[in-house]
Short mmCIF file of C-alpha atoms and ligand atoms in Angstrom, two decimals:
data_model
loop_
_atom_site.label_atom_id
_atom_site.label_comp_id
_atom_site.label_asym_id
_atom_site.label_seq_id
_atom_site.Cartn_x
_atom_site.Cartn_y
_atom_site.Cartn_z
CA MET E 24 206.84 15.54 -23.95
CA SER E 25 208.08 12.30 -22.55
CA ASP E 26 210.19 9.99 -24.86
CA LEU E 27 208.45 6.88 -23.88
CA LEU E 28 205.61 4.92 -25.91
CA LEU E 29 203.50 2.15 -24.32
CA ALA E 30 202.29 -0.74 -26.44
CA LEU E 31 199.77 -3.24 -25.50
CA ASP E 32 198.53 -6.33 -26.96
CA PHE E 33 195.35 -7.85 -25.75
CA GLY E 34 195.40 -11.41 -27.62
CA GLY E 35 192.81 -14.30 -27.23
CA THR E 36 194.93 -16.13 -24.75
CA LYS E 37 197.78 -13.85 -23.72
CA LEU E 38 198.37 -10.36 -22.74
CA SER E 39 201.69 -8.38 -23.84
CA ALA E 40 202.96 -4.98 -22.79
CA ALA E 41 206.14 -3.18 -23.64
CA VAL E 42 207.75 0.22 -23.44
CA LEU E 43 209.78 1.85 -26.32
CA GLN E 44 212.10 4.60 -25.82
CA LEU E 45 212.42 7.29 -28.55
CA GLN E 46 215.76 8.94 -29.51
CA ASP E 47 215.27 12.48 -31.14
CA GLY E 48 211.70 11.28 -31.83
CA ARG E 49 212.68 7.95 -33.50
CA PRO E 50 211.82 4.66 -31.89
CA GLU E 51 214.73 2.37 -30.64
CA GLN E 52 215.09 -1.03 -32.44
CA GLU E 53 214.40 -2.92 -29.16
CA TRP E 54 211.78 -2.74 -26.53
CA GLU E 55 213.26 -1.06 -23.41
CA ALA E 56 211.28 -3.67 -21.34
CA GLN E 57 208.35 -6.09 -22.09
CA GLN E 58 205.97 -8.30 -20.08
CA ARG E 59 203.95 -11.22 -21.20
CA ALA E 60 201.25 -13.20 -19.35
CA PHE E 61 198.83 -15.96 -20.22
CA SER E 62 195.05 -15.35 -19.37
CA PRO E 63 193.92 -17.91 -17.00
CA ALA E 64 190.84 -20.00 -18.10
CA GLY E 65 187.67 -18.15 -17.49
CA ALA E 66 189.30 -14.69 -17.31
CA ASP E 67 187.07 -11.99 -18.53
CA ALA E 68 187.55 -8.47 -19.94
CA GLN E 69 187.60 -6.75 -16.52
CA TYR E 70 190.47 -9.15 -15.38
CA SER E 71 192.44 -8.58 -18.68
CA ILE E 72 192.33 -4.77 -18.23
CA LYS E 73 193.21 -4.89 -14.67
CA HIS E 74 195.97 -7.38 -15.18
CA MET E 75 197.21 -5.38 -18.30
CA LEU E 76 197.27 -2.06 -16.26
CA SER E 77 199.36 -3.65 -13.54
CA MET E 78 202.01 -4.82 -16.08
CA ALA E 79 201.98 -1.43 -17.80
CA ARG E 80 202.68 0.35 -14.41
CA GLU E 81 205.49 -2.06 -13.63
CA LEU E 82 207.07 -1.26 -17.00
CA LEU E 83 206.64 2.37 -16.77
CA ARG E 84 208.06 2.82 -13.06
CA ASP E 85 206.14 6.01 -12.42
CA ARG E 86 207.15 7.56 -15.56
CA GLN E 87 204.36 8.94 -17.93
CA PRO E 88 204.25 7.59 -21.53
CA SER E 89 203.62 10.17 -24.41
CA ALA E 90 201.01 7.87 -26.00
CA VAL E 91 199.54 4.30 -25.74
CA GLY E 92 199.02 2.13 -28.82
CA VAL E 93 196.73 -0.99 -28.40
CA SER E 94 196.54 -4.15 -30.48
CA PHE E 95 193.05 -6.18 -29.77
CA GLY E 96 192.50 -9.71 -30.85
CA GLY E 97 189.08 -9.20 -32.24
CA PRO E 98 186.77 -6.70 -34.06
CA VAL E 99 187.05 -3.17 -33.02
CA ASN E 100 185.95 0.40 -34.10
CA ALA E 101 189.36 1.72 -34.52
CA VAL E 102 187.99 5.41 -35.33
CA ASP E 103 186.29 5.69 -31.91
CA GLY E 104 188.68 3.36 -29.91
CA ILE E 105 185.80 0.93 -29.01
CA VAL E 106 186.24 -2.83 -28.83
CA ARG E 107 183.20 -4.58 -30.36
CA LEU E 108 183.75 -7.92 -28.78
CA SER E 109 185.99 -10.86 -28.42
CA HIS E 110 185.47 -14.32 -29.69
CA HIS E 111 187.64 -15.86 -26.88
CA VAL E 112 187.15 -13.64 -23.75
CA PRO E 113 183.75 -12.82 -22.42
CA GLY E 114 182.69 -9.30 -21.27
CA TRP E 115 184.30 -7.11 -24.10
CA GLU E 116 181.27 -6.07 -25.71
CA ASN E 117 181.41 -2.28 -26.66
CA ILE E 118 184.13 -1.37 -24.20
CA HIS E 119 185.59 2.12 -24.68
CA LEU E 120 189.06 0.81 -24.39
CA ALA E 121 191.00 3.85 -25.71
CA ASP E 122 189.12 6.22 -23.21
CA LEU E 123 189.58 4.03 -20.28
CA LEU E 124 193.27 3.65 -20.87
CA GLU E 125 193.58 7.53 -21.47
CA ARG E 126 192.00 7.94 -18.05
CA GLU E 127 194.06 5.29 -16.40
CA LEU E 128 197.43 6.27 -17.88
CA ALA E 129 196.99 9.97 -18.53
CA ALA E 130 198.06 9.79 -22.23
CA PRO E 131 196.34 9.51 -25.60
CA ALA E 132 195.51 6.12 -26.71
CA ALA E 133 194.53 4.48 -30.05
CA LEU E 134 193.64 0.93 -31.01
CA ASP E 135 193.21 -1.36 -33.98
CA ASN E 136 192.52 -4.99 -34.41
CA ASP E 137 195.56 -7.60 -34.26
CA ALA E 138 195.54 -8.37 -38.02
CA ASN E 139 195.97 -4.62 -38.84
CA THR E 140 198.55 -4.06 -36.12
CA ALA E 141 200.53 -6.93 -37.10
CA ALA E 142 200.56 -5.78 -40.87
CA ALA E 143 201.52 -2.27 -39.66
CA GLY E 144 204.20 -3.78 -37.42
CA GLU E 145 205.70 -5.80 -40.16
CA PHE E 146 205.48 -2.82 -42.61
CA ARG E 147 207.17 -0.37 -40.29
CA PHE E 148 209.59 -2.40 -38.24
CA GLY E 149 209.89 -5.92 -39.88
CA ALA E 150 209.89 -7.80 -43.27
CA GLY E 151 207.82 -5.04 -44.93
CA GLN E 152 210.33 -2.34 -44.52
CA GLY E 153 211.03 -0.48 -47.75
CA TYR E 154 207.79 -1.74 -49.39
CA SER E 155 204.70 0.46 -50.06
CA SER E 156 202.06 -2.45 -50.31
CA LEU E 157 201.70 -5.66 -48.56
CA PHE E 158 199.20 -8.25 -47.34
CA TYR E 159 200.14 -9.95 -43.86
CA ILE E 160 198.66 -13.13 -43.21
CA THR E 161 198.70 -14.97 -39.81
CA VAL E 162 198.13 -18.79 -39.88
CA SER E 163 197.79 -20.10 -36.36
CA THR E 164 194.47 -21.12 -34.53
CA GLY E 165 192.86 -19.04 -37.37
CA VAL E 166 193.81 -17.43 -40.38
CA GLY E 167 193.69 -13.68 -40.63
CA GLY E 168 195.19 -10.87 -42.60
CA GLY E 169 195.78 -7.06 -42.83
CA TRP E 170 196.45 -4.82 -45.58
CA ILE E 171 199.03 -2.07 -46.23
CA LEU E 172 198.31 -0.21 -49.44
CA ASN E 173 200.17 3.01 -50.61
CA GLY E 174 202.04 2.97 -47.11
CA LYS E 175 198.63 3.00 -45.07
CA PRO E 176 196.62 0.45 -43.36
CA TRP E 177 193.44 -0.56 -45.33
CA SER E 178 190.73 -1.79 -43.15
CA GLY E 179 187.78 -1.62 -45.58
CA ALA E 180 184.44 -0.11 -45.35
CA ASN E 181 183.24 -2.14 -42.32
CA GLY E 182 186.78 -2.79 -40.95
CA MET E 183 186.46 -6.32 -42.41
CA ALA E 184 188.94 -6.30 -45.19
CA GLY E 185 191.76 -8.90 -45.35
CA GLU E 186 189.55 -11.85 -44.18
CA ILE E 187 191.46 -14.26 -46.18
CA GLY E 188 190.64 -16.93 -43.64
CA HIS E 189 187.01 -17.10 -45.03
CA MET E 190 187.95 -17.08 -48.74
CA VAL E 191 186.25 -20.18 -50.11
CA ILE E 192 188.88 -22.58 -51.77
CA ASP E 193 186.72 -25.62 -52.02
CA PRO E 194 182.85 -25.15 -52.16
CA ASP E 195 182.43 -28.77 -51.56
CA GLY E 196 184.85 -28.91 -48.74
CA PRO E 197 184.29 -29.32 -44.94
CA VAL E 198 182.11 -26.78 -42.98
CA CYS E 199 183.84 -23.80 -41.46
CA SER E 200 183.09 -22.10 -38.31
CA CYS E 201 181.46 -19.30 -40.30
CA GLY E 202 178.99 -21.70 -41.82
CA LYS E 203 180.41 -21.74 -45.31
CA ARG E 204 182.39 -24.71 -46.74
CA GLY E 205 186.03 -24.95 -47.77
CA CYS E 206 187.28 -21.59 -46.32
CA VAL E 207 191.07 -21.37 -46.21
CA GLU E 208 190.82 -21.26 -42.39
CA ARG E 209 189.12 -24.73 -42.32
CA LEU E 210 191.74 -26.09 -44.62
CA ALA E 211 194.94 -24.46 -43.46
CA SER E 212 194.79 -23.38 -39.72
CA GLY E 213 196.64 -25.31 -37.16
CA PRO E 214 193.45 -27.01 -35.64
CA SER E 215 192.25 -27.66 -38.97
CA MET E 216 195.47 -29.38 -40.19
CA ALA E 217 195.21 -31.52 -37.07
CA GLN E 218 191.49 -32.29 -37.70
CA ASN E 219 192.12 -33.19 -41.26
CA ALA E 220 194.92 -35.62 -40.31
CA ARG E 221 192.54 -37.24 -37.69
CA ASP E 222 189.61 -37.48 -40.11
CA LEU E 223 191.83 -39.09 -42.81
CA LEU E 224 193.24 -41.62 -40.46
CA GLN E 225 189.88 -42.68 -39.12
CA ALA E 226 188.17 -42.87 -42.70
CA GLY E 227 191.21 -44.73 -44.05
CA PRO E 228 192.98 -46.94 -41.33
CA GLU E 229 195.05 -48.41 -44.30
CA GLN E 230 197.02 -45.16 -44.02
CA LEU E 231 198.31 -45.69 -40.52
CA SER E 232 201.23 -47.54 -41.79
CA GLN E 233 202.53 -44.31 -43.53
CA ALA E 234 201.74 -42.39 -40.50
CA SER E 235 203.84 -44.29 -37.99
CA ILE E 236 206.26 -41.41 -37.15
CA LEU E 237 203.25 -39.05 -36.70
CA LEU E 238 201.45 -41.43 -34.28
CA LYS E 239 204.62 -42.05 -32.35
CA LEU E 240 205.20 -38.33 -31.93
CA ALA E 241 201.42 -37.89 -31.01
CA GLY E 242 201.92 -40.34 -28.25
CA GLY E 243 199.92 -43.25 -30.09
CA GLU E 244 196.62 -41.27 -29.97
CA LEU E 245 194.74 -39.63 -32.63
CA SER E 246 193.93 -36.82 -30.28
CA GLY E 247 197.55 -36.21 -29.62
CA ILE E 248 198.01 -34.89 -33.18
CA THR E 249 198.75 -31.21 -33.47
CA ALA E 250 199.94 -29.05 -36.37
CA LYS E 251 203.29 -28.64 -34.76
CA ILE E 252 203.64 -32.49 -34.49
CA ILE E 253 202.54 -32.91 -38.11
CA SER E 254 205.30 -30.45 -39.20
CA GLN E 255 207.84 -32.40 -37.08
CA ALA E 256 206.69 -35.73 -38.32
CA ALA E 257 206.86 -34.41 -42.09
CA ALA E 258 210.35 -33.17 -41.57
CA GLN E 259 211.35 -36.65 -40.30
CA GLY E 260 210.07 -38.35 -43.37
CA ASP E 261 206.52 -39.35 -42.36
CA LEU E 262 204.70 -39.57 -45.76
CA PHE E 263 201.23 -39.12 -44.42
CA ALA E 264 202.18 -36.06 -42.34
CA ARG E 265 203.79 -34.55 -45.32
CA GLN E 266 200.84 -34.91 -47.63
CA VAL E 267 198.54 -33.30 -44.82
CA MET E 268 200.81 -30.48 -44.42
CA GLU E 269 201.32 -30.00 -48.05
CA ALA E 270 197.51 -29.89 -48.71
CA ALA E 271 197.08 -27.30 -45.98
CA ALA E 272 199.94 -25.12 -47.34
CA ARG E 273 198.50 -25.60 -50.87
CA SER E 274 195.16 -24.23 -49.78
CA LEU E 275 196.77 -21.23 -48.31
CA GLY E 276 198.69 -20.76 -51.36
CA LEU E 277 195.66 -20.91 -53.72
CA ALA E 278 194.15 -18.01 -51.68
CA VAL E 279 197.42 -16.08 -51.77
CA GLY E 280 197.32 -16.35 -55.52
CA ASN E 281 193.90 -15.24 -55.95
CA THR E 282 194.54 -12.23 -53.57
CA ALA E 283 197.66 -11.41 -55.60
CA ASN E 284 195.23 -11.38 -58.80
CA LEU E 285 192.82 -9.00 -57.17
CA MET E 286 195.38 -6.55 -55.63
CA ASN E 287 198.70 -7.19 -56.83
CA PRO E 288 200.69 -6.11 -53.61
CA GLN E 289 204.34 -5.91 -53.73
CA LEU E 290 204.86 -8.44 -50.83
CA PHE E 291 202.93 -11.09 -48.89
CA VAL E 292 204.35 -11.57 -45.27
CA ILE E 293 203.33 -14.71 -43.60
CA GLY E 294 203.34 -15.19 -39.75
CA GLY E 295 201.72 -17.23 -37.01
CA GLY E 296 202.94 -20.53 -35.63
CA VAL E 297 201.86 -22.65 -38.59
CA SER E 298 204.09 -20.58 -40.92
CA LYS E 299 207.32 -21.93 -38.88
CA SER E 300 206.52 -25.48 -40.28
CA GLY E 301 209.61 -25.55 -42.37
CA PRO E 302 210.75 -25.56 -46.07
CA LEU E 303 208.47 -28.36 -47.16
CA TYR E 304 205.59 -26.20 -46.03
CA TRP E 305 206.85 -23.09 -47.85
CA ASP E 306 207.54 -25.05 -51.10
CA SER E 307 203.87 -26.18 -51.17
CA LEU E 308 202.71 -22.57 -50.22
CA ARG E 309 204.58 -21.09 -53.21
CA LYS E 310 203.44 -23.88 -55.55
CA GLY E 311 199.80 -23.34 -54.55
CA THR E 312 200.26 -19.70 -55.09
CA ARG E 313 201.52 -20.16 -58.73
CA GLU E 314 198.54 -22.43 -59.50
CA THR E 315 196.04 -19.41 -59.00
CA ALA E 316 198.23 -16.25 -59.73
CA LEU E 317 198.18 -15.01 -63.21
CA PRO E 318 201.58 -15.58 -64.94
CA HIS E 319 202.47 -11.85 -65.27
CA ILE E 320 201.79 -11.32 -61.38
CA GLN E 321 204.75 -11.65 -59.07
CA THR E 322 203.87 -13.08 -55.79
CA LYS E 323 206.81 -12.44 -53.30
CA LEU E 324 206.31 -14.45 -50.09
CA LEU E 325 208.46 -13.65 -47.03
CA PRO E 326 208.32 -15.06 -43.43
CA ALA E 327 207.34 -12.62 -40.94
CA ALA E 328 210.39 -10.91 -39.12
CA LEU E 329 208.69 -10.00 -35.77
CA GLY E 330 207.26 -13.23 -34.86
CA ASP E 331 204.60 -13.04 -32.05
CA ASP E 332 205.41 -9.27 -31.37
CA ALA E 333 204.20 -8.16 -34.77
CA PRO E 334 200.86 -6.73 -33.16
CA LEU E 335 202.93 -5.25 -30.39
CA TRP E 336 205.16 -3.28 -32.74
CA GLY E 337 202.09 -2.24 -34.75
CA ALA E 338 200.70 -1.02 -31.48
CA ALA E 339 203.79 1.00 -30.94
CA GLY E 340 203.36 2.46 -34.34
CA LEU E 341 199.78 3.73 -33.44
CA ALA E 342 201.27 5.42 -30.37
CA LEU E 343 204.09 6.99 -32.50
CA ASP E 344 201.41 8.39 -34.85
CA LEU E 345 199.42 9.78 -31.86
CA ARG E 346 202.46 11.47 -30.50
CA THR E 347 203.51 13.09 -33.83
CA SER E 348 199.94 14.03 -34.94
ZN1 ZN S 17 184.83 -19.41 -42.93
#
């Protein structure tokens, strides 16, 4: 059997592939080689598959992997290796991706959605090493989560476990993409944070004077406001940006505390671009957690250790399991 695993990550906007060497059956700490590519606008499923296969073949250099693990940015049927659909890329409906990759790469393949692979990646190779239960949360363009319980992924009866993004924190809040009001995703995702800042400034122009650093960083235009700019402005002392960021972090924290009350995991691992917003963000996140968590429940929060590679490491874990099963 070859000592090479292939890990693939089909994200909403980018594709990543990596090969991992095994030494005496144990994975190395670093990729042997890795490639990333952004999907051009208008790319469909067929384009993504073709491009991913060409990256994989380049990394493999005529060698055969012993197994292939796949992370997919959207709902999947992990048991049968079928993609249900993608919310970002057209043409993914009911594609038997594991079968297709097995035929193309002549190695067994397994797949799961990116929240589960990221949770498994952090658990096996990142911030969750040494723990037996954790909840992984990614906060970026959306808010998603994945469970590890008793050392194993838990994806729920319908593969829908971990949807913390659609936990309702404020039933009278703004309408979410799912149709409900006041979901965590609508209050705490990156685009939501930017939207909240724009809405507040439009509704209350008297706040503009407190948002001078934010507006400067945004090029003087409300449309230039992003979550990243909000966190930069907050770090530079912009009072308005700080309030907006703290409100978003608090919303996520309220949901984390509720989740802790229900499941009491040892650890929460928080990743995604918005989680890199700095110490002020993390302070508000932890404070929000304590508002809802029961006093006897410890809520330990750690930043993700693997960054954007967490799903890819989880995919490598899937391949490793296939090889040893
Ligand atoms: Zn929602």
